[in-house]
Amino acid sequence: MIRLVAEPFEPGAELTRFCAGRAETGAVASFVGIARGEAGQATALELEAYPGFTEAEIGRFVGEAVRRFGLQDAQVIHRHGPIAPGETIVLVMTAAAHRREAFEACDYLMDYLKSRAPFWKKEHGPDGARWVEPTARDLADISRWD
Amino acid sequence: MQVLLFGRLRDVAGWRERSFDPSATHISALKALIGADDAALAAALEAPGVRVSVDRMLVKGDAALHPKAEVAFLPPMSGG
């Protein structure tokens, strides 16, 4: 259900696998998050995870999304370690009988992942490195679901 | 017991993982040990939003420890 990976992965191949053998599903929604280069201002992103803890915490939220939206299945694949601009950071896939639940659960999970998931993010740029915390917009996005 | 630091705490301390005397019975005693020779780290551990996990479960307040506990200090989580 949750995979933390240290190497680049191919979201298309993962989506193909997730969709296989789903004669009763009806709807799969997916979201791919990609590291932005910020026009040379971000040369690399470093995401620190706490292996074991990070998957367990994300897993609790995925379980909540499954119950809340009546999903048949959900999967999150998340990079950690150094990530170059253009590389995939995260893939969220949700499966439901109908599209509305699949879309909304995917949106909900991304809002959670961007604001509360146990990662510590460092941005490396031409002027050095800085720790990044959730933006006001990230926090407003997650509060939509309260 | 094993102590892990994440995010900016790791930068302040200059280390990520270290063993400490297993005699600390509570989080407060462990913090005193960790901060004994590093005032900057002692202050950083008390910063707002720093959470603590014991054996990979979040705990609140001055939780009890056991000699083989894995204790992690977690600054505010940034999301992915």
PDB file of N, CA, C and O in Angstrom, chain A residues 46-53 57 78 89 112-122 131-134, chain B residues 4-11 16 51 53 55-58 70-80:
ATOM      1  N   GLU A  46      16.098  17.339  -1.088  1.00  0.00           N
ATOM      2  CA  GLU A  46      16.454  16.189  -0.266  1.00  0.00           C
ATOM      3  C   GLU A  46      15.285  15.932   0.678  1.00  0.00           C
ATOM      4  O   GLU A  46      14.884  16.824   1.416  1.00  0.00           O
ATOM      5  N   LEU A  47      14.725  14.759   0.596  1.00  0.00           N
ATOM      6  CA  LEU A  47      13.601  14.405   1.471  1.00  0.00           C
ATOM      7  C   LEU A  47      14.092  13.364   2.454  1.00  0.00           C
ATOM      8  O   LEU A  47      14.480  12.268   2.059  1.00  0.00           O
ATOM      9  N   GLU A  48      14.062  13.742   3.717  1.00  0.00           N
ATOM     10  CA  GLU A  48      14.472  12.789   4.739  1.00  0.00           C
ATOM     11  C   GLU A  48      13.238  12.087   5.287  1.00  0.00           C
ATOM     12  O   GLU A  48      12.248  12.739   5.618  1.00  0.00           O
ATOM     13  N   ALA A  49      13.304  10.775   5.365  1.00  0.00           N
ATOM     14  CA  ALA A  49      12.200   9.991   5.928  1.00  0.00           C
ATOM     15  C   ALA A  49      12.729   9.265   7.164  1.00  0.00           C
ATOM     16  O   ALA A  49      13.937   9.183   7.372  1.00  0.00           O
ATOM     17  N   TYR A  50      11.808   8.738   7.945  1.00  0.00           N
ATOM     18  CA  TYR A  50      12.165   7.885   9.086  1.00  0.00           C
ATOM     19  C   TYR A  50      11.612   6.511   8.734  1.00  0.00           C
ATOM     20  O   TYR A  50      10.441   6.233   8.991  1.00  0.00           O
ATOM     21  N   PRO A  51      12.435   5.679   8.080  1.00  0.00           N
ATOM     22  CA  PRO A  51      11.924   4.397   7.583  1.00  0.00           C
ATOM     23  C   PRO A  51      11.220   3.611   8.688  1.00  0.00           C
ATOM     24  O   PRO A  51      11.704   3.543   9.809  1.00  0.00           O
ATOM     25  N   GLY A  52      10.099   3.041   8.369  1.00  0.00           N
ATOM     26  CA  GLY A  52       9.292   2.332   9.365  1.00  0.00           C
ATOM     27  C   GLY A  52       8.224   3.266   9.912  1.00  0.00           C
ATOM     28  O   GLY A  52       7.030   2.994   9.773  1.00  0.00           O
ATOM     29  N   PHE A  53       8.640   4.386  10.449  1.00  0.00           N
ATOM     30  CA  PHE A  53       7.685   5.363  11.009  1.00  0.00           C
ATOM     31  C   PHE A  53       6.939   6.083   9.881  1.00  0.00           C
ATOM     32  O   PHE A  53       5.712   6.222   9.915  1.00  0.00           O
ATOM     33  N   GLU A  57       2.871   6.021   9.367  1.00  0.00           N
ATOM     34  CA  GLU A  57       2.034   7.222   9.488  1.00  0.00           C
ATOM     35  C   GLU A  57       1.250   7.464   8.196  1.00  0.00           C
ATOM     36  O   GLU A  57       0.057   7.794   8.241  1.00  0.00           O
ATOM     37  N   HIS A  78       6.477   6.889  -2.717  1.00  0.00           N
ATOM     38  CA  HIS A  78       7.097   8.175  -2.392  1.00  0.00           C
ATOM     39  C   HIS A  78       8.609   8.040  -2.394  1.00  0.00           C
ATOM     40  O   HIS A  78       9.143   7.117  -1.791  1.00  0.00           O
ATOM     41  N   ILE A  89       8.438  12.604  -7.554  1.00  0.00           N
ATOM     42  CA  ILE A  89       8.572  12.525  -6.094  1.00  0.00           C
ATOM     43  C   ILE A  89       7.556  11.548  -5.527  1.00  0.00           C
ATOM     44  O   ILE A  89       7.840  10.778  -4.625  1.00  0.00           O
ATOM     45  N   TYR A 112      -2.895  15.768   2.282  1.00  0.00           N
ATOM     46  CA  TYR A 112      -2.257  15.239   3.491  1.00  0.00           C
ATOM     47  C   TYR A 112      -0.746  15.094   3.280  1.00  0.00           C
ATOM     48  O   TYR A 112       0.061  15.556   4.094  1.00  0.00           O
ATOM     49  N   LEU A 113      -0.369  14.469   2.177  1.00  0.00           N
ATOM     50  CA  LEU A 113       1.056  14.194   1.958  1.00  0.00           C
ATOM     51  C   LEU A 113       1.872  15.487   1.905  1.00  0.00           C
ATOM     52  O   LEU A 113       2.995  15.539   2.388  1.00  0.00           O
ATOM     53  N   LYS A 114       1.295  16.559   1.311  1.00  0.00           N
ATOM     54  CA  LYS A 114       2.023  17.821   1.165  1.00  0.00           C
ATOM     55  C   LYS A 114       2.129  18.607   2.469  1.00  0.00           C
ATOM     56  O   LYS A 114       2.946  19.510   2.581  1.00  0.00           O
ATOM     57  N   SER A 115       1.264  18.318   3.432  1.00  0.00           N
ATOM     58  CA  SER A 115       1.261  19.163   4.622  1.00  0.00           C
ATOM     59  C   SER A 115       1.644  18.438   5.903  1.00  0.00           C
ATOM     60  O   SER A 115       2.195  19.049   6.812  1.00  0.00           O
ATOM     61  N   ARG A 116       1.354  17.143   5.995  1.00  0.00           N
ATOM     62  CA  ARG A 116       1.522  16.483   7.298  1.00  0.00           C
ATOM     63  C   ARG A 116       2.363  15.215   7.270  1.00  0.00           C
ATOM     64  O   ARG A 116       2.637  14.645   8.327  1.00  0.00           O
ATOM     65  N   ALA A 117       2.721  14.732   6.093  1.00  0.00           N
ATOM     66  CA  ALA A 117       3.433  13.453   6.064  1.00  0.00           C
ATOM     67  C   ALA A 117       4.815  13.617   6.699  1.00  0.00           C
ATOM     68  O   ALA A 117       5.440  14.665   6.592  1.00  0.00           O
ATOM     69  N   PRO A 118       5.283  12.579   7.390  1.00  0.00           N
ATOM     70  CA  PRO A 118       6.559  12.674   8.101  1.00  0.00           C
ATOM     71  C   PRO A 118       7.777  12.629   7.175  1.00  0.00           C
ATOM     72  O   PRO A 118       8.435  11.609   7.031  1.00  0.00           O
ATOM     73  N   PHE A 119       8.011  13.772   6.570  1.00  0.00           N
ATOM     74  CA  PHE A 119       9.243  13.983   5.807  1.00  0.00           C
ATOM     75  C   PHE A 119       9.823  15.302   6.275  1.00  0.00           C
ATOM     76  O   PHE A 119       9.097  16.182   6.747  1.00  0.00           O
ATOM     77  N   TRP A 120      11.128  15.441   6.096  1.00  0.00           N
ATOM     78  CA  TRP A 120      11.806  16.717   6.358  1.00  0.00           C
ATOM     79  C   TRP A 120      12.515  17.072   5.066  1.00  0.00           C
ATOM     80  O   TRP A 120      13.308  16.288   4.540  1.00  0.00           O
ATOM     81  N   LYS A 121      12.171  18.260   4.568  1.00  0.00           N
ATOM     82  CA  LYS A 121      12.549  18.613   3.204  1.00  0.00           C
ATOM     83  C   LYS A 121      13.615  19.704   3.197  1.00  0.00           C
ATOM     84  O   LYS A 121      13.442  20.748   3.831  1.00  0.00           O
ATOM     85  N   LYS A 122      14.680  19.451   2.482  1.00  0.00           N
ATOM     86  CA  LYS A 122      15.757  20.434   2.358  1.00  0.00           C
ATOM     87  C   LYS A 122      15.922  20.749   0.876  1.00  0.00           C
ATOM     88  O   LYS A 122      16.002  19.832   0.055  1.00  0.00           O
ATOM     89  N   TRP A 131      15.906  24.363   4.985  1.00  0.00           N
ATOM     90  CA  TRP A 131      14.806  23.454   5.319  1.00  0.00           C
ATOM     91  C   TRP A 131      13.505  24.115   4.917  1.00  0.00           C
ATOM     92  O   TRP A 131      13.305  25.305   5.145  1.00  0.00           O
ATOM     93  N   VAL A 132      12.611  23.332   4.340  1.00  0.00           N
ATOM     94  CA  VAL A 132      11.341  23.861   3.834  1.00  0.00           C
ATOM     95  C   VAL A 132      10.211  23.328   4.705  1.00  0.00           C
ATOM     96  O   VAL A 132      10.199  22.144   5.039  1.00  0.00           O
ATOM     97  N   GLU A 133       9.276  24.214   5.065  1.00  0.00           N
ATOM     98  CA  GLU A 133       8.104  23.766   5.826  1.00  0.00           C
ATOM     99  C   GLU A 133       6.847  23.993   4.995  1.00  0.00           C
ATOM    100  O   GLU A 133       6.899  24.694   3.990  1.00  0.00           O
ATOM    101  N   PRO A 134       5.714  23.401   5.384  1.00  0.00           N
ATOM    102  CA  PRO A 134       4.517  23.540   4.544  1.00  0.00           C
ATOM    103  C   PRO A 134       4.169  25.012   4.325  1.00  0.00           C
ATOM    104  O   PRO A 134       4.317  25.830   5.227  1.00  0.00           O
TER     105      PRO A 134
ATOM    106  N   LEU B   4      17.644   9.073  17.635  1.00  0.00           N
ATOM    107  CA  LEU B   4      17.705   9.519  16.239  1.00  0.00           C
ATOM    108  C   LEU B   4      17.228  10.968  16.153  1.00  0.00           C
ATOM    109  O   LEU B   4      16.255  11.341  16.806  1.00  0.00           O
ATOM    110  N   LEU B   5      17.922  11.744  15.339  1.00  0.00           N
ATOM    111  CA  LEU B   5      17.529  13.144  15.110  1.00  0.00           C
ATOM    112  C   LEU B   5      17.189  13.323  13.633  1.00  0.00           C
ATOM    113  O   LEU B   5      17.846  12.748  12.772  1.00  0.00           O
ATOM    114  N   PHE B   6      16.195  14.159  13.361  1.00  0.00           N
ATOM    115  CA  PHE B   6      15.785  14.400  11.973  1.00  0.00           C
ATOM    116  C   PHE B   6      15.790  15.888  11.653  1.00  0.00           C
ATOM    117  O   PHE B   6      15.763  16.734  12.559  1.00  0.00           O
ATOM    118  N   GLY B   7      15.764  16.178  10.348  1.00  0.00           N
ATOM    119  CA  GLY B   7      15.621  17.548   9.862  1.00  0.00           C
ATOM    120  C   GLY B   7      16.658  18.481  10.456  1.00  0.00           C
ATOM    121  O   GLY B   7      17.836  18.132  10.582  1.00  0.00           O
ATOM    122  N   ARG B   8      16.196  19.670  10.860  1.00  0.00           N
ATOM    123  CA  ARG B   8      17.152  20.678  11.332  1.00  0.00           C
ATOM    124  C   ARG B   8      17.862  20.261  12.619  1.00  0.00           C
ATOM    125  O   ARG B   8      18.953  20.727  12.906  1.00  0.00           O
ATOM    126  N   LEU B   9      17.251  19.362  13.407  1.00  0.00           N
ATOM    127  CA  LEU B   9      17.907  18.909  14.643  1.00  0.00           C
ATOM    128  C   LEU B   9      19.225  18.201  14.338  1.00  0.00           C
ATOM    129  O   LEU B   9      20.206  18.334  15.059  1.00  0.00           O
ATOM    130  N   ARG B  10      19.227  17.444  13.242  1.00  0.00           N
ATOM    131  CA  ARG B  10      20.436  16.731  12.827  1.00  0.00           C
ATOM    132  C   ARG B  10      21.542  17.735  12.479  1.00  0.00           C
ATOM    133  O   ARG B  10      22.710  17.536  12.799  1.00  0.00           O
ATOM    134  N   ASP B  11      21.161  18.848  11.813  1.00  0.00           N
ATOM    135  CA  ASP B  11      22.159  19.876  11.469  1.00  0.00           C
ATOM    136  C   ASP B  11      22.697  20.558  12.720  1.00  0.00           C
ATOM    137  O   ASP B  11      23.889  20.827  12.822  1.00  0.00           O
ATOM    138  N   ARG B  16      23.296  12.092  13.533  1.00  0.00           N
ATOM    139  CA  ARG B  16      21.954  11.614  13.210  1.00  0.00           C
ATOM    140  C   ARG B  16      21.501  10.527  14.182  1.00  0.00           C
ATOM    141  O   ARG B  16      20.331  10.403  14.492  1.00  0.00           O
ATOM    142  N   ARG B  51       8.326  16.920  18.064  1.00  0.00           N
ATOM    143  CA  ARG B  51       7.597  15.779  18.617  1.00  0.00           C
ATOM    144  C   ARG B  51       8.570  14.636  18.871  1.00  0.00           C
ATOM    145  O   ARG B  51       9.686  14.635  18.360  1.00  0.00           O
ATOM    146  N   SER B  53       9.047  10.330  19.246  1.00  0.00           N
ATOM    147  CA  SER B  53       8.501   8.984  19.094  1.00  0.00           C
ATOM    148  C   SER B  53       9.372   8.012  19.869  1.00  0.00           C
ATOM    149  O   SER B  53      10.580   8.205  20.001  1.00  0.00           O
ATOM    150  N   ASP B  55      10.067   3.933  19.929  1.00  0.00           N
ATOM    151  CA  ASP B  55       9.857   2.711  19.142  1.00  0.00           C
ATOM    152  C   ASP B  55       8.883   2.969  17.986  1.00  0.00           C
ATOM    153  O   ASP B  55       7.975   2.187  17.716  1.00  0.00           O
ATOM    154  N   ARG B  56       9.082   4.111  17.331  1.00  0.00           N
ATOM    155  CA  ARG B  56       8.357   4.502  16.114  1.00  0.00           C
ATOM    156  C   ARG B  56       6.869   4.782  16.332  1.00  0.00           C
ATOM    157  O   ARG B  56       6.072   4.715  15.394  1.00  0.00           O
ATOM    158  N   MET B  57       6.499   5.087  17.593  1.00  0.00           N
ATOM    159  CA  MET B  57       5.134   5.535  17.881  1.00  0.00           C
ATOM    160  C   MET B  57       5.234   6.912  18.533  1.00  0.00           C
ATOM    161  O   MET B  57       6.016   7.083  19.473  1.00  0.00           O
ATOM    162  N   LEU B  58       4.413   7.877  18.055  1.00  0.00           N
ATOM    163  CA  LEU B  58       4.440   9.206  18.658  1.00  0.00           C
ATOM    164  C   LEU B  58       3.985   9.111  20.108  1.00  0.00           C
ATOM    165  O   LEU B  58       3.042   8.382  20.422  1.00  0.00           O
ATOM    166  N   GLU B  70      14.083   2.973  21.090  1.00  0.00           N
ATOM    167  CA  GLU B  70      14.571   3.808  19.988  1.00  0.00           C
ATOM    168  C   GLU B  70      13.767   5.102  20.060  1.00  0.00           C
ATOM    169  O   GLU B  70      12.558   5.114  19.840  1.00  0.00           O
ATOM    170  N   VAL B  71      14.456   6.182  20.422  1.00  0.00           N
ATOM    171  CA  VAL B  71      13.773   7.461  20.636  1.00  0.00           C
ATOM    172  C   VAL B  71      14.153   8.403  19.510  1.00  0.00           C
ATOM    173  O   VAL B  71      15.336   8.600  19.227  1.00  0.00           O
ATOM    174  N   ALA B  72      13.147   8.978  18.851  1.00  0.00           N
ATOM    175  CA  ALA B  72      13.431   9.919  17.756  1.00  0.00           C
ATOM    176  C   ALA B  72      12.841  11.277  18.093  1.00  0.00           C
ATOM    177  O   ALA B  72      11.725  11.369  18.608  1.00  0.00           O
ATOM    178  N   PHE B  73      13.605  12.331  17.799  1.00  0.00           N
ATOM    179  CA  PHE B  73      13.136  13.708  17.964  1.00  0.00           C
ATOM    180  C   PHE B  73      12.823  14.254  16.580  1.00  0.00           C
ATOM    181  O   PHE B  73      13.686  14.247  15.692  1.00  0.00           O
ATOM    182  N   LEU B  74      11.569  14.687  16.402  1.00  0.00           N
ATOM    183  CA  LEU B  74      11.044  15.001  15.077  1.00  0.00           C
ATOM    184  C   LEU B  74      10.626  16.465  15.006  1.00  0.00           C
ATOM    185  O   LEU B  74       9.609  16.843  15.588  1.00  0.00           O
ATOM    186  N   PRO B  75      11.382  17.300  14.294  1.00  0.00           N
ATOM    187  CA  PRO B  75      10.954  18.693  14.135  1.00  0.00           C
ATOM    188  C   PRO B  75       9.682  18.745  13.280  1.00  0.00           C
ATOM    189  O   PRO B  75       9.280  17.711  12.726  1.00  0.00           O
ATOM    190  N   PRO B  76       9.033  19.921  13.168  1.00  0.00           N
ATOM    191  CA  PRO B  76       7.798  19.973  12.391  1.00  0.00           C
ATOM    192  C   PRO B  76       7.972  19.303  11.022  1.00  0.00           C
ATOM    193  O   PRO B  76       8.957  19.543  10.338  1.00  0.00           O
ATOM    194  N   MET B  77       7.006  18.442  10.689  1.00  0.00           N
ATOM    195  CA  MET B  77       7.123  17.666   9.455  1.00  0.00           C
ATOM    196  C   MET B  77       6.778  18.552   8.270  1.00  0.00           C
ATOM    197  O   MET B  77       5.855  19.358   8.331  1.00  0.00           O
ATOM    198  N   SER B  78       7.516  18.398   7.204  1.00  0.00           N
ATOM    199  CA  SER B  78       7.351  19.331   6.081  1.00  0.00           C
ATOM    200  C   SER B  78       6.367  18.822   5.053  1.00  0.00           C
ATOM    201  O   SER B  78       5.959  19.562   4.171  1.00  0.00           O
ATOM    202  N   GLY B  79       5.989  17.554   5.122  1.00  0.00           N
ATOM    203  CA  GLY B  79       5.254  16.981   4.007  1.00  0.00           C
ATOM    204  C   GLY B  79       6.216  16.679   2.876  1.00  0.00           C
ATOM    205  O   GLY B  79       7.396  17.047   2.935  1.00  0.00           O
ATOM    206  N   GLY B  80       5.693  15.969   1.870  1.00  0.00           N
ATOM    207  CA  GLY B  80       6.581  15.509   0.798  1.00  0.00           C
ATOM    208  C   GLY B  80       6.664  16.499  -0.348  1.00  0.00           C
ATOM    209  O   GLY B  80       6.203  17.613  -0.248  1.00  0.00           O
TER     210      GLY B  80
END
